[in-house]
Amino acid sequence: MPDNFDSFNSFHDWIFAGFCSDSQRSTAYLDLVSDNFEEHKTVIFTDVTRCLVTDYGVENIVYSLDILSDFDSPKFMAARGILDRSTPFGSGLPLKKIAVLTASFGGEAWIEYGTYRVMSKDNTKSLPD
């Protein structure tokens, strides 16, 4: 799978519905639900070295989900700096891609990883009460 999410149009204004990590499997999961609740995707990151989620609350609206793979770019260096400050044990490891979920409102995430895949879940019209 190419390192962009263009095939899913955009995750802008989707809901950041959940996050889970499994340290034994070095895996992190981001659950995303479309704003009309018709689509549900889980982004599964493998070979995860470090991750950070901040400001996660009851409502979390995605601004963007970006893959940073240009290790010399200012965005990559800024994301790496955030991970270095939050989890300094990985700062000396070889460079990896970083997924950055920025928010219009609520939770944000930084995930340092090796590979990812996107899984679709079939939850058509599971509207809130």
PDB file of N, CA and C in Angstrom, residues 30-121:
ATOM      1  N   LEU A  30      -5.534   2.702  15.211  1.00  0.00           N
ATOM      2  CA  LEU A  30      -6.335   3.929  15.225  1.00  0.00           C
ATOM      3  C   LEU A  30      -7.695   3.598  14.636  1.00  0.00           C
ATOM      4  N   ASP A  31      -8.754   3.859  15.364  1.00  0.00           N
ATOM      5  CA  ASP A  31     -10.111   3.673  14.848  1.00  0.00           C
ATOM      6  C   ASP A  31     -10.659   5.017  14.397  1.00  0.00           C
ATOM      7  N   LEU A  32     -11.138   5.058  13.162  1.00  0.00           N
ATOM      8  CA  LEU A  32     -11.665   6.277  12.561  1.00  0.00           C
ATOM      9  C   LEU A  32     -13.053   5.999  11.996  1.00  0.00           C
ATOM     10  N   VAL A  33     -13.979   6.911  12.244  1.00  0.00           N
ATOM     11  CA  VAL A  33     -15.354   6.775  11.771  1.00  0.00           C
ATOM     12  C   VAL A  33     -15.711   8.035  10.996  1.00  0.00           C
ATOM     13  N   SER A  34     -16.333   7.863   9.827  1.00  0.00           N
ATOM     14  CA  SER A  34     -16.718   9.025   9.020  1.00  0.00           C
ATOM     15  C   SER A  34     -17.738   9.875   9.767  1.00  0.00           C
ATOM     16  N   ASP A  35     -17.801  11.143   9.392  1.00  0.00           N
ATOM     17  CA  ASP A  35     -18.689  12.071  10.108  1.00  0.00           C
ATOM     18  C   ASP A  35     -20.169  11.720   9.952  1.00  0.00           C
ATOM     19  N   ASN A  36     -20.514  10.942   8.928  1.00  0.00           N
ATOM     20  CA  ASN A  36     -21.906  10.499   8.772  1.00  0.00           C
ATOM     21  C   ASN A  36     -22.121   9.080   9.324  1.00  0.00           C
ATOM     22  N   PHE A  37     -21.098   8.528   9.954  1.00  0.00           N
ATOM     23  CA  PHE A  37     -21.125   7.210  10.594  1.00  0.00           C
ATOM     24  C   PHE A  37     -21.340   6.060   9.612  1.00  0.00           C
ATOM     25  N   GLU A  38     -21.099   6.282   8.324  1.00  0.00           N
ATOM     26  CA  GLU A  38     -21.301   5.222   7.336  1.00  0.00           C
ATOM     27  C   GLU A  38     -20.048   4.397   7.084  1.00  0.00           C
ATOM     28  N   GLU A  39     -18.872   4.947   7.392  1.00  0.00           N
ATOM     29  CA  GLU A  39     -17.624   4.224   7.166  1.00  0.00           C
ATOM     30  C   GLU A  39     -16.846   4.135   8.468  1.00  0.00           C
ATOM     31  N   HIS A  40     -16.173   2.999   8.641  1.00  0.00           N
ATOM     32  CA  HIS A  40     -15.345   2.778   9.820  1.00  0.00           C
ATOM     33  C   HIS A  40     -14.054   2.125   9.345  1.00  0.00           C
ATOM     34  N   LYS A  41     -12.933   2.762   9.616  1.00  0.00           N
ATOM     35  CA  LYS A  41     -11.625   2.235   9.227  1.00  0.00           C
ATOM     36  C   LYS A  41     -10.775   2.062  10.477  1.00  0.00           C
ATOM     37  N   THR A  42      -9.982   1.018  10.483  1.00  0.00           N
ATOM     38  CA  THR A  42      -8.962   0.846  11.507  1.00  0.00           C
ATOM     39  C   THR A  42      -7.619   0.856  10.798  1.00  0.00           C
ATOM     40  N   VAL A  43      -6.765   1.793  11.186  1.00  0.00           N
ATOM     41  CA  VAL A  43      -5.412   1.851  10.650  1.00  0.00           C
ATOM     42  C   VAL A  43      -4.536   1.084  11.632  1.00  0.00           C
ATOM     43  N   ILE A  44      -3.877   0.041  11.132  1.00  0.00           N
ATOM     44  CA  ILE A  44      -3.048  -0.821  11.966  1.00  0.00           C
ATOM     45  C   ILE A  44      -1.589  -0.547  11.625  1.00  0.00           C
ATOM     46  N   PHE A  45      -0.851  -0.067  12.605  1.00  0.00           N
ATOM     47  CA  PHE A  45       0.571   0.218  12.449  1.00  0.00           C
ATOM     48  C   PHE A  45       1.353  -0.912  13.106  1.00  0.00           C
ATOM     49  N   THR A  46       2.343  -1.455  12.378  1.00  0.00           N
ATOM     50  CA  THR A  46       3.167  -2.533  12.916  1.00  0.00           C
ATOM     51  C   THR A  46       4.609  -2.065  13.046  1.00  0.00           C
ATOM     52  N   ASP A  47       5.383  -2.832  13.788  1.00  0.00           N
ATOM     53  CA  ASP A  47       6.772  -2.484  14.093  1.00  0.00           C
ATOM     54  C   ASP A  47       6.831  -1.091  14.727  1.00  0.00           C
ATOM     55  N   VAL A  48       5.913  -0.844  15.661  1.00  0.00           N
ATOM     56  CA  VAL A  48       5.813   0.454  16.334  1.00  0.00           C
ATOM     57  C   VAL A  48       6.896   0.546  17.403  1.00  0.00           C
ATOM     58  N   THR A  49       7.656   1.630  17.346  1.00  0.00           N
ATOM     59  CA  THR A  49       8.693   1.880  18.332  1.00  0.00           C
ATOM     60  C   THR A  49       8.169   2.763  19.450  1.00  0.00           C
ATOM     61  N   ARG A  50       7.475   3.847  19.063  1.00  0.00           N
ATOM     62  CA  ARG A  50       6.945   4.792  20.049  1.00  0.00           C
ATOM     63  C   ARG A  50       5.632   5.357  19.533  1.00  0.00           C
ATOM     64  N   CYS A  51       4.768   5.732  20.458  1.00  0.00           N
ATOM     65  CA  CYS A  51       3.541   6.425  20.081  1.00  0.00           C
ATOM     66  C   CYS A  51       3.115   7.325  21.228  1.00  0.00           C
ATOM     67  N   LEU A  52       2.387   8.358  20.876  1.00  0.00           N
ATOM     68  CA  LEU A  52       1.898   9.322  21.846  1.00  0.00           C
ATOM     69  C   LEU A  52       0.519   9.777  21.405  1.00  0.00           C
ATOM     70  N   VAL A  53      -0.424   9.781  22.331  1.00  0.00           N
ATOM     71  CA  VAL A  53      -1.756  10.327  22.084  1.00  0.00           C
ATOM     72  C   VAL A  53      -1.989  11.399  23.138  1.00  0.00           C
ATOM     73  N   THR A  54      -2.427  12.579  22.698  1.00  0.00           N
ATOM     74  CA  THR A  54      -2.682  13.677  23.631  1.00  0.00           C
ATOM     75  C   THR A  54      -4.099  14.202  23.458  1.00  0.00           C
ATOM     76  N   ASP A  55      -4.624  14.758  24.517  1.00  0.00           N
ATOM     77  CA  ASP A  55      -5.893  15.495  24.512  1.00  0.00           C
ATOM     78  C   ASP A  55      -7.079  14.695  23.995  1.00  0.00           C
ATOM     79  N   TYR A  56      -7.023  13.373  24.128  1.00  0.00           N
ATOM     80  CA  TYR A  56      -8.128  12.535  23.666  1.00  0.00           C
ATOM     81  C   TYR A  56      -9.308  12.713  24.615  1.00  0.00           C
ATOM     82  N   GLY A  57     -10.468  12.990  24.068  1.00  0.00           N
ATOM     83  CA  GLY A  57     -11.647  13.220  24.892  1.00  0.00           C
ATOM     84  C   GLY A  57     -12.868  12.519  24.341  1.00  0.00           C
ATOM     85  N   VAL A  58     -14.014  13.000  24.741  1.00  0.00           N
ATOM     86  CA  VAL A  58     -15.278  12.409  24.311  1.00  0.00           C
ATOM     87  C   VAL A  58     -15.504  12.643  22.824  1.00  0.00           C
ATOM     88  N   GLU A  59     -15.106  13.808  22.340  1.00  0.00           N
ATOM     89  CA  GLU A  59     -15.262  14.130  20.922  1.00  0.00           C
ATOM     90  C   GLU A  59     -13.905  14.498  20.346  1.00  0.00           C
ATOM     91  N   ASN A  60     -13.525  13.834  19.253  1.00  0.00           N
ATOM     92  CA  ASN A  60     -12.212  14.021  18.633  1.00  0.00           C
ATOM     93  C   ASN A  60     -12.397  14.075  17.126  1.00  0.00           C
ATOM     94  N   ILE A  61     -12.167  15.232  16.546  1.00  0.00           N
ATOM     95  CA  ILE A  61     -12.388  15.435  15.116  1.00  0.00           C
ATOM     96  C   ILE A  61     -11.031  15.552  14.415  1.00  0.00           C
ATOM     97  N   VAL A  62     -10.829  14.741  13.387  1.00  0.00           N
ATOM     98  CA  VAL A  62      -9.561  14.708  12.657  1.00  0.00           C
ATOM     99  C   VAL A  62      -9.452  15.910  11.726  1.00  0.00           C
ATOM    100  N   TYR A  63      -8.311  16.567  11.760  1.00  0.00           N
ATOM    101  CA  TYR A  63      -7.987  17.572  10.751  1.00  0.00           C
ATOM    102  C   TYR A  63      -7.251  16.882   9.607  1.00  0.00           C
ATOM    103  N   SER A  64      -6.209  16.105   9.952  1.00  0.00           N
ATOM    104  CA  SER A  64      -5.491  15.358   8.916  1.00  0.00           C
ATOM    105  C   SER A  64      -4.775  14.164   9.533  1.00  0.00           C
ATOM    106  N   LEU A  65      -4.494  13.192   8.694  1.00  0.00           N
ATOM    107  CA  LEU A  65      -3.662  12.052   9.059  1.00  0.00           C
ATOM    108  C   LEU A  65      -2.589  11.968   7.992  1.00  0.00           C
ATOM    109  N   ASP A  66      -1.356  12.248   8.394  1.00  0.00           N
ATOM    110  CA  ASP A  66      -0.250  12.340   7.441  1.00  0.00           C
ATOM    111  C   ASP A  66       0.848  11.348   7.783  1.00  0.00           C
ATOM    112  N   ILE A  67       1.493  10.836   6.736  1.00  0.00           N
ATOM    113  CA  ILE A  67       2.655   9.975   6.888  1.00  0.00           C
ATOM    114  C   ILE A  67       3.884  10.814   6.584  1.00  0.00           C
ATOM    115  N   LEU A  68       4.798  10.883   7.543  1.00  0.00           N
ATOM    116  CA  LEU A  68       6.036  11.647   7.370  1.00  0.00           C
ATOM    117  C   LEU A  68       7.170  10.662   7.121  1.00  0.00           C
ATOM    118  N   SER A  69       7.714  10.697   5.902  1.00  0.00           N
ATOM    119  CA  SER A  69       8.788   9.773   5.540  1.00  0.00           C
ATOM    120  C   SER A  69      10.025  10.482   5.013  1.00  0.00           C
ATOM    121  N   ASP A  70       9.950  11.801   4.825  1.00  0.00           N
ATOM    122  CA  ASP A  70      11.124  12.590   4.448  1.00  0.00           C
ATOM    123  C   ASP A  70      11.830  12.971   5.742  1.00  0.00           C
ATOM    124  N   PHE A  71      12.866  12.204   6.091  1.00  0.00           N
ATOM    125  CA  PHE A  71      13.518  12.351   7.384  1.00  0.00           C
ATOM    126  C   PHE A  71      14.205  13.700   7.571  1.00  0.00           C
ATOM    127  N   ASP A  72      14.389  14.458   6.504  1.00  0.00           N
ATOM    128  CA  ASP A  72      15.025  15.776   6.604  1.00  0.00           C
ATOM    129  C   ASP A  72      14.018  16.919   6.633  1.00  0.00           C
ATOM    130  N   SER A  73      12.739  16.622   6.497  1.00  0.00           N
ATOM    131  CA  SER A  73      11.738  17.687   6.433  1.00  0.00           C
ATOM    132  C   SER A  73      11.505  18.294   7.819  1.00  0.00           C
ATOM    133  N   PRO A  74      11.151  19.577   7.860  1.00  0.00           N
ATOM    134  CA  PRO A  74      10.842  20.213   9.147  1.00  0.00           C
ATOM    135  C   PRO A  74       9.687  19.531   9.886  1.00  0.00           C
ATOM    136  N   LYS A  75       8.674  19.049   9.149  1.00  0.00           N
ATOM    137  CA  LYS A  75       7.547  18.364   9.798  1.00  0.00           C
ATOM    138  C   LYS A  75       7.998  17.072  10.474  1.00  0.00           C
ATOM    139  N   PHE A  76       8.868  16.321   9.776  1.00  0.00           N
ATOM    140  CA  PHE A  76       9.371  15.081  10.364  1.00  0.00           C
ATOM    141  C   PHE A  76      10.200  15.386  11.602  1.00  0.00           C
ATOM    142  N   MET A  77      11.087  16.364  11.507  1.00  0.00           N
ATOM    143  CA  MET A  77      11.944  16.703  12.647  1.00  0.00           C
ATOM    144  C   MET A  77      11.119  17.187  13.839  1.00  0.00           C
ATOM    145  N   ALA A  78      10.046  17.931  13.572  1.00  0.00           N
ATOM    146  CA  ALA A  78       9.173  18.393  14.662  1.00  0.00           C
ATOM    147  C   ALA A  78       8.463  17.204  15.318  1.00  0.00           C
ATOM    148  N   ALA A  79       7.954  16.279  14.497  1.00  0.00           N
ATOM    149  CA  ALA A  79       7.267  15.101  15.031  1.00  0.00           C
ATOM    150  C   ALA A  79       8.239  14.220  15.817  1.00  0.00           C
ATOM    151  N   ARG A  80       9.427  14.054  15.286  1.00  0.00           N
ATOM    152  CA  ARG A  80      10.452  13.260  15.989  1.00  0.00           C
ATOM    153  C   ARG A  80      10.796  13.910  17.327  1.00  0.00           C
ATOM    154  N   GLY A  81      10.876  15.244  17.350  1.00  0.00           N
ATOM    155  CA  GLY A  81      11.151  15.963  18.591  1.00  0.00           C
ATOM    156  C   GLY A  81      10.067  15.739  19.635  1.00  0.00           C
ATOM    157  N   ILE A  82       8.810  15.719  19.198  1.00  0.00           N
ATOM    158  CA  ILE A  82       7.693  15.451  20.121  1.00  0.00           C
ATOM    159  C   ILE A  82       7.834  14.053  20.722  1.00  0.00           C
ATOM    160  N   LEU A  83       8.142  13.068  19.885  1.00  0.00           N
ATOM    161  CA  LEU A  83       8.323  11.704  20.391  1.00  0.00           C
ATOM    162  C   LEU A  83       9.554  11.597  21.288  1.00  0.00           C
ATOM    163  N   ASP A  84      10.642  12.292  20.930  1.00  0.00           N
ATOM    164  CA  ASP A  84      11.855  12.269  21.756  1.00  0.00           C
ATOM    165  C   ASP A  84      11.586  12.821  23.148  1.00  0.00           C
ATOM    166  N   ARG A  85      10.793  13.884  23.232  1.00  0.00           N
ATOM    167  CA  ARG A  85      10.487  14.482  24.538  1.00  0.00           C
ATOM    168  C   ARG A  85       9.549  13.599  25.355  1.00  0.00           C
ATOM    169  N   SER A  86       8.619  12.931  24.683  1.00  0.00           N
ATOM    170  CA  SER A  86       7.640  12.124  25.420  1.00  0.00           C
ATOM    171  C   SER A  86       8.187  10.745  25.782  1.00  0.00           C
ATOM    172  N   THR A  87       8.993  10.179  24.907  1.00  0.00           N
ATOM    173  CA  THR A  87       9.522   8.828  25.096  1.00  0.00           C
ATOM    174  C   THR A  87      10.972   8.807  24.632  1.00  0.00           C
ATOM    175  N   PRO A  88      11.905   9.297  25.454  1.00  0.00           N
ATOM    176  CA  PRO A  88      13.278   9.477  24.991  1.00  0.00           C
ATOM    177  C   PRO A  88      14.044   8.191  24.705  1.00  0.00           C
ATOM    178  N   PHE A  89      13.553   7.024  25.149  1.00  0.00           N
ATOM    179  CA  PHE A  89      14.326   5.802  24.929  1.00  0.00           C
ATOM    180  C   PHE A  89      14.515   5.470  23.461  1.00  0.00           C
ATOM    181  N   GLY A  90      13.682   5.942  22.567  1.00  0.00           N
ATOM    182  CA  GLY A  90      13.796   5.607  21.151  1.00  0.00           C
ATOM    183  C   GLY A  90      14.573   6.613  20.333  1.00  0.00           C
ATOM    184  N   SER A  91      15.081   7.662  20.975  1.00  0.00           N
ATOM    185  CA  SER A  91      15.708   8.745  20.212  1.00  0.00           C
ATOM    186  C   SER A  91      16.978   8.318  19.491  1.00  0.00           C
ATOM    187  N   GLY A  92      17.649   7.262  19.936  1.00  0.00           N
ATOM    188  CA  GLY A  92      18.877   6.829  19.283  1.00  0.00           C
ATOM    189  C   GLY A  92      18.679   5.723  18.265  1.00  0.00           C
ATOM    190  N   LEU A  93      17.462   5.285  18.079  1.00  0.00           N
ATOM    191  CA  LEU A  93      17.179   4.189  17.149  1.00  0.00           C
ATOM    192  C   LEU A  93      17.183   4.681  15.704  1.00  0.00           C
ATOM    193  N   PRO A  94      17.327   3.768  14.735  1.00  0.00           N
ATOM    194  CA  PRO A  94      17.246   4.180  13.324  1.00  0.00           C
ATOM    195  C   PRO A  94      15.915   4.876  13.037  1.00  0.00           C
ATOM    196  N   LEU A  95      15.945   5.797  12.097  1.00  0.00           N
ATOM    197  CA  LEU A  95      14.750   6.569  11.757  1.00  0.00           C
ATOM    198  C   LEU A  95      13.684   5.684  11.125  1.00  0.00           C
ATOM    199  N   LYS A  96      12.440   5.975  11.477  1.00  0.00           N
ATOM    200  CA  LYS A  96      11.278   5.303  10.900  1.00  0.00           C
ATOM    201  C   LYS A  96      10.272   6.362  10.493  1.00  0.00           C
ATOM    202  N   LYS A  97       9.320   5.959   9.689  1.00  0.00           N
ATOM    203  CA  LYS A  97       8.216   6.853   9.331  1.00  0.00           C
ATOM    204  C   LYS A  97       7.422   7.206  10.585  1.00  0.00           C
ATOM    205  N   ILE A  98       6.767   8.358  10.534  1.00  0.00           N
ATOM    206  CA  ILE A  98       5.911   8.783  11.635  1.00  0.00           C
ATOM    207  C   ILE A  98       4.555   9.162  11.059  1.00  0.00           C
ATOM    208  N   ALA A  99       3.505   8.569  11.614  1.00  0.00           N
ATOM    209  CA  ALA A  99       2.137   8.969  11.278  1.00  0.00           C
ATOM    210  C   ALA A  99       1.726  10.037  12.279  1.00  0.00           C
ATOM    211  N   VAL A 100       1.162  11.127  11.762  1.00  0.00           N
ATOM    212  CA  VAL A 100       0.723  12.221  12.628  1.00  0.00           C
ATOM    213  C   VAL A 100      -0.754  12.480  12.362  1.00  0.00           C
ATOM    214  N   LEU A 101      -1.564  12.298  13.396  1.00  0.00           N
ATOM    215  CA  LEU A 101      -2.976  12.628  13.329  1.00  0.00           C
ATOM    216  C   LEU A 101      -3.146  13.957  14.059  1.00  0.00           C
ATOM    217  N   THR A 102      -3.519  14.994  13.302  1.00  0.00           N
ATOM    218  CA  THR A 102      -3.780  16.295  13.918  1.00  0.00           C
ATOM    219  C   THR A 102      -5.287  16.493  14.000  1.00  0.00           C
ATOM    220  N   ALA A 103      -5.684  17.292  14.979  1.00  0.00           N
ATOM    221  CA  ALA A 103      -7.105  17.431  15.272  1.00  0.00           C
ATOM    222  C   ALA A 103      -7.631  18.816  14.948  1.00  0.00           C
ATOM    223  N   SER A 104      -8.858  18.852  14.467  1.00  0.00           N
ATOM    224  CA  SER A 104      -9.622  20.098  14.458  1.00  0.00           C
ATOM    225  C   SER A 104     -10.095  20.361  15.878  1.00  0.00           C
ATOM    226  N   PHE A 105     -10.349  19.259  16.593  1.00  0.00           N
ATOM    227  CA  PHE A 105     -10.801  19.333  17.976  1.00  0.00           C
ATOM    228  C   PHE A 105     -10.476  18.006  18.651  1.00  0.00           C
ATOM    229  N   GLY A 106      -9.867  18.033  19.820  1.00  0.00           N
ATOM    230  CA  GLY A 106      -9.659  16.822  20.601  1.00  0.00           C
ATOM    231  C   GLY A 106      -8.310  16.179  20.402  1.00  0.00           C
ATOM    232  N   GLY A 107      -8.312  14.844  20.390  1.00  0.00           N
ATOM    233  CA  GLY A 107      -7.098  14.053  20.441  1.00  0.00           C
ATOM    234  C   GLY A 107      -6.231  14.123  19.207  1.00  0.00           C
ATOM    235  N   GLU A 108      -4.921  14.028  19.464  1.00  0.00           N
ATOM    236  CA  GLU A 108      -3.921  13.968  18.407  1.00  0.00           C
ATOM    237  C   GLU A 108      -3.005  12.785  18.692  1.00  0.00           C
ATOM    238  N   ALA A 109      -2.312  12.290  17.645  1.00  0.00           N
ATOM    239  CA  ALA A 109      -1.459  11.114  17.812  1.00  0.00           C
ATOM    240  C   ALA A 109      -0.213  11.214  16.943  1.00  0.00           C
ATOM    241  N   TRP A 110       0.888  10.659  17.459  1.00  0.00           N
ATOM    242  CA  TRP A 110       2.148  10.517  16.747  1.00  0.00           C
ATOM    243  C   TRP A 110       2.557   9.062  16.907  1.00  0.00           C
ATOM    244  N   ILE A 111       2.798   8.380  15.776  1.00  0.00           N
ATOM    245  CA  ILE A 111       3.132   6.954  15.821  1.00  0.00           C
ATOM    246  C   ILE A 111       4.356   6.712  14.948  1.00  0.00           C
ATOM    247  N   GLU A 112       5.419   6.210  15.556  1.00  0.00           N
ATOM    248  CA  GLU A 112       6.651   5.859  14.846  1.00  0.00           C
ATOM    249  C   GLU A 112       6.548   4.368  14.517  1.00  0.00           C
ATOM    250  N   TYR A 113       6.640   4.018  13.227  1.00  0.00           N
ATOM    251  CA  TYR A 113       6.272   2.656  12.820  1.00  0.00           C
ATOM    252  C   TYR A 113       7.065   2.192  11.604  1.00  0.00           C
ATOM    253  N   GLY A 114       6.908   0.909  11.274  1.00  0.00           N
ATOM    254  CA  GLY A 114       7.537   0.320  10.103  1.00  0.00           C
ATOM    255  C   GLY A 114       6.588   0.203   8.925  1.00  0.00           C
ATOM    256  N   THR A 115       5.408  -0.391   9.141  1.00  0.00           N
ATOM    257  CA  THR A 115       4.423  -0.569   8.072  1.00  0.00           C
ATOM    258  C   THR A 115       3.026  -0.298   8.620  1.00  0.00           C
ATOM    259  N   TYR A 116       2.077  -0.158   7.705  1.00  0.00           N
ATOM    260  CA  TYR A 116       0.683  -0.009   8.126  1.00  0.00           C
ATOM    261  C   TYR A 116      -0.236  -0.666   7.112  1.00  0.00           C
ATOM    262  N   ARG A 117      -1.462  -0.885   7.538  1.00  0.00           N
ATOM    263  CA  ARG A 117      -2.525  -1.302   6.625  1.00  0.00           C
ATOM    264  C   ARG A 117      -3.828  -0.709   7.146  1.00  0.00           C
ATOM    265  N   VAL A 118      -4.775  -0.556   6.259  1.00  0.00           N
ATOM    266  CA  VAL A 118      -6.072   0.015   6.621  1.00  0.00           C
ATOM    267  C   VAL A 118      -7.129  -1.060   6.433  1.00  0.00           C
ATOM    268  N   MET A 119      -7.908  -1.282   7.470  1.00  0.00           N
ATOM    269  CA  MET A 119      -8.976  -2.270   7.415  1.00  0.00           C
ATOM    270  C   MET A 119     -10.312  -1.553   7.474  1.00  0.00           C
ATOM    271  N   SER A 120     -11.237  -1.989   6.636  1.00  0.00           N
ATOM    272  CA  SER A 120     -12.598  -1.456   6.665  1.00  0.00           C
ATOM    273  C   SER A 120     -13.443  -2.332   7.566  1.00  0.00           C
ATOM    274  N   LYS A 121     -14.290  -1.683   8.347  1.00  0.00           N
ATOM    275  CA  LYS A 121     -15.236  -2.418   9.178  1.00  0.00           C
ATOM    276  C   LYS A 121     -16.620  -2.167   8.622  1.00  0.00           C
TER     277      LYS A 121
END
